[in-house]
Amino acid sequence: MTTQPAQRRAPKTGRFDNSVVKKTVMAVSGIIMILYLLAHMVGNLKAFSGPESFNSYSGWIRTIGEPALPAQTALWIIRLVLLAAVVLHFWAAISLWRQARRARPVPYVTKKRVQQSFASRTVRWGGLILALFIIWHILDLTLGAVNPVGHDSTPYDRLVASFSNIPITLFYVVSMVLLGLHLRHGIFAATQTLGQTNKRRERAVNGLAYLVAGVITVGFLLVPLSVAFGLID
Amino acid sequence: MNLTLRIWRQRDRTKKGKMVTYHVTDVSPDMSFLEMLDVLNEKLILDGDDPVAFDHDCREGICGSCGLMINGIAHGPEQTTVCQLHMRSFSDGDVLDIEPWRAGGFPVVKDLAVDRSAFDRIISAGGFISAPTGTAPEAHSTPVPKKNSDAAFDAATCIGCGACVAACPNGSAMLFTAAKVSHLGLMPQGQPERDSRVLKMVAQQDAEDFGGCSNIGECSAVCPKGISMETISRLNHDLLGALRAGGVPTS
Amino acid sequence: MPLELFTVGEPIADTTAPRDVPLPDRWNERKFRARLVNPANRRRLSVIVVGTGLAGGSAAATLAEMGYRVKNFWFQDSPRRAHSVAAQGGINAAKNYRNDGDSVHRLFYDTVKGGDFRSREDNSYRLAEVSAAIIDQAVAQGVPFAREYGGLLDNRSFGGAQVSRTFYARGQTGQQLLYGAYQALERQIGLGNVEQHPRTEMLDLIVVDGKARGIVVRHLITGEITSHFADAVVLASGGYSNVFYLSTNAKGSNVTAAWRAHKRGALFANPCYTQIHPTCIPVSGDYQSKLTLMSESLRNDGRVWVPKERGDTRNPKDIPEDERDYYLERKYPAFGNLVPRDIASRQAKAVCDEGRGVGPNGLGVYLDFSDAIARVGQAAIEAKYGNLFDMYNRITGENAYETGMRIYPAVHYTMGGLWVDYDLSSNIPGLFVIGEANFSDQGANRLGASALMQGLADGYFVLPSTISNYLADGPFPAVDATHPAAVEAEQSVRAQTERLLSINGTRTVASFHRELGKLMWDLCGMERSEPGLRKALDRIPEIRQEFWSNVKVSGEQGIFNQNLEHAGRVADFIELAELMCVDALHRNESCGGHFRAESQTPEGEALRDDENYAYVAAWEYTPEGEPPVLHREALEYEYVHLAQRSYK
Ligand SMILES: Cc1cc2nc3c(=O)[nH]c(=O)nc-3n(C[C@H](O)[C@H](O)[C@H](O)COP(=O)(O)OP(=O)(O)OC[C@H]3O[C@@H](n4cnc5c(N)ncnc54)[C@H](O)[C@@H]3O)c2cc1C
Ligand code: HEM
Ligand code: HEM
Ligand code: SF4
Ligand code: F3S
Ligand code: FES
């Protein structure tokens, strides 16, 4: 009968079809990545204390826990956790993105922003570029596959080689800025997603987001820029 | 003042629509936006054209019927409903783009009117307290701290207009859903169904072709009732709590 | 009384209230005597409910909970948008939480007195009796009423009452109560107990073998005209203030459902009783489409005044205290700014008629908050009324914290409606009428905060108990769209729609509505007189004639056509307007919301004529051209003594 409203659509079942659950997955994986990045950043800054310090740090990562544990155990645990985080984060992002596209099949002729920040607007494309960055970055500095001096060199040499190359440095810089934006929004978003924001905490959460995003961006940018400007070689 | 309006015209759900340009003259700044459209419509009727369809009823900002995208902003430049928006917010010679809410969950009915029954289905999935008539205890038997009751009231003022969905880049109905989850979850009466309520309502909002929320905040910024983003945080919190308590997100 | 205007038929009476027991026991007694329907049989019984306001929404939810099969119809897109959502001030209940001497009996007494002794004692008493349970029910549903720091419910006093018995949720009480009912209704819809028909307008009543058995509706989006059947039909379609074009009602509020039932034989009672609300934002231009109410709770803290001098156009802030006339406080020292609505409204009109009105067109008085702000601070006033001040600012562009508000009376509520007995049944068996659509509890004037009470009392508590007495005889023989009565009703609806679309004249529907409204406001509004009403009665048939020969309705039948909807409603308003004027003219007394210039005390107060008019005027419809038939229901007062209402 046509006078009846659209039949009620049965909600999908299953934990991971729920958009809030997907968001939680993003938030948790994002936080794991943030923690990793903080550590990674500190490690990178060792480049300022010279090649030995940097290379031995790289070596240390591979030998944590030895001899009690086989070589590279800790590294592999970190790698697996990170891989899982990236994959889950990516999966949830894509799935929410697709849901959002279904939710606005006809675009507006004119649409303005009222509140939306640049950071929140760029999460998706920014995130995609970050994904490309991570792939490139691993090929470059871990595997050395795309590195100017190849994979046989020491980590430090690979680093210097990459950032002596202007286009590569630029790519890193752009990616780091995007990362900063991603985190500026992401840290606030993760707090909200985990149900931890409220009016009272709003300022604190936003402050924290700016702080962490700023520290990570600046911290990561120091090394490539220093190399590019010849402060490290 | 004189204005140029570019209005979305669409005969019904199945037909394609397009923007059509109209001119209105002698608009008084004291008119409401809908009264301005009334004037246009009377002219269209006398010219033998089809008047522009738009939903409206109370015209005092409370029924939630009205809602238009005006120059890309839900409910126009002021944070209020279109019926409470007055022409003094515009100036002579302005060109205004007027579109319906656009969302998968809100199919266009005609011109500027959309079908928002998805909202009712979200409520019907769990946005209530089961208190059949006659089963109520004496009203004073459970005191409610004023703080909670005020916060519940703030959330309960949502008029179901759909501007949040219209403005959200993800087409998400999360602010609407969260407002109801918060309202009921903040009161002692709402506790017994708190877990199942949030699970069912979110599942229904996902099933209605609304997007997920990515905390952009556009919704709250255009909400005529100023429903706060805090409600979404509270919804997330409740949902995680419900999952921890063993709930499964089904309906 | 010139007889050509109407003829007098048989008197009528309510036979369902158990008058053989004392007043306080009657409702219980009635519930006890009413026949019940066994739960297993309820599934086989269906009920059509038209409307989802406080009355319809609560009734549909409750009947569905009880196990009846409910079919619910309304014209908005969602049940949550029914006009009840706009009620601001509050809801009365005889809880006596303030310990200020309130009781069921006092609320009953206030209601009868407030209604200027033109309501039924039985109904008013029951309303007061049920009121407390409404609050319990609403709280259980999660309605966020205002609370005090101790966590208990807050109350305030409200127009015309000396006790604090009004429960409120900031300035949005109707909204919150409606959402409570709406959520209960959505729950039943989800459970599959209610078949919902949004955006569907009732256009006729189907009466089979003397019983109301169904309705004819038009689906507003597809234009499809269909018939629906049930064992009983409940109308909860709200009030008809929009006959005045400008009123505080929503644009869609209409008399159509009630009027078409009237044309099928339901008596229409006291159509001329209209309530004028004293605190609305004054009209500002011809294009204006509706009037906005400022909750009269503002009168608790605001003081009403006009300049002593006529034509004083100074900024209100520059008018010194001794040049202001706080006329309500002056004339009614006991109640001051809190006198009942009809008095406050008429006094405002009186001072404006003297030329002392304020604002652009001299139709306004000040409602001033400077004393209250000085006393409790702006923050406290903001907390109480912030949303109203914002609304005022949005509409007028003025800051009322500084200048006070300009207010003027506007049509707000209609006490008249379809005639019902104590069981809320109209004179057509099977047709029940609840909420503002019936006439029953408010008499000639309604106390503030008692319409919400009535809507919910009817829907949650009264109707569900009384309808079973009727349904106990069911299920009635099945009827479908092929039944001659249904065919005929559908046919007449189609014919009217086609006719409206085919006239293709030169005037818009809105222009007729505006003309009719202005005429009614001028001649059948706040003050009525014989010459004025006669003038209106001359003019209305001409408007009707012109409407049916010169209206231009655009579009087609088979699509979403808001112009066509409006046309159908205006057609009914024109007919109703005529009956209102006849009723107003025949009632040669003043009472409550009906003020006849010919009947006033030397001080200009309403003067009742209990000798001749202590009755309900229930009108029977007659075909066009024949005068309507008046059936009188005598009002007897056993518990409240008829007295001249005094608020001095
Ligand atoms: C601005 C304002 C403020 C008020 N404030 C207060 C207050 O503070 N306290 C108080 O006690 N009272 C107040 N009132 C009065 C009170 O709100 C109303 O009397 C009451 O809400 C009416 O409820 P109802 O359920 O009878 O009708 P409504 O709420 O008007 O509902 C009518 C329903 O019927 C449906 N309907 C109508 N016609 C048709 C049709 N032809 N076909 C299908 N469906 C139809 C509509 O869709 C709607 O669902 C106020 C009224 C106004 C206008
Ligand atoms: C521009 C700043 C950065 C510099 C200079 C940098 C430097 C390095 C170097 C030198 C290595 C190799 C370490 C080794 O093999 O011992 C490495 C590994 C890695 N980096 Fe970065 N990095 C930067 C930014 C990032 C960012 C932003 C991310 C993540 C988004 C990231 C993720 C990784 C990962 C996942 C590895 C691989 C770890 C492993 O599996 O061994 N890096 N980085
Ligand atoms: C693999 C590449 C990445 C993609 C495609 C991606 C994409 C996204 C998207 C689309 C969102 C938010 C939008 C939404 O909620 O729908 C998001 C949120 C987030 N991202 Fe990423 N991102 C990536 C990498 C990262 C990295 C490297 C970090 C941290 C170092 C990170 C941290 C976060 C955080 C904390 C959030 C907030 C989660 C939330 O919304 O609750 N992301 N990401
Ligand atoms: S949350 Fe705000 S914008 Fe969304 S429906 Fe409710 S009132 Fe409208
Ligand atoms: S704008 Fe959309 S993304 Fe979330 S915070 Fe509001 S629903
Ligand atoms: S018409 Fe009711 S909110 Fe605008």
Coordinates of C-alpha atoms in Angstrom, one line a residue, chain A residues 1-6 8, chain C residues 190 195-197 219 224 228:
Chain A
M1 CA 0.0 0.0 0.0
T2 CA 1.5 3.3 -1.1
T3 CA 0.4 5.3 1.9
Q4 CA 2.7 3.3 4.2
P5 CA 6.0 4.9 4.9
A6 CA 9.1 3.2 3.7
R8 CA 11.8 -0.1 8.3
Chain C
G190 CA 8.3 -0.6 16.4
E195 CA -0.1 1.0 11.6
Q196 CA 1.1 4.5 10.8
H197 CA -0.1 6.9 8.1
H219 CA -2.2 10.8 1.0
E224 CA -4.1 8.9 -3.5
H228 CA -9.8 3.0 6.0

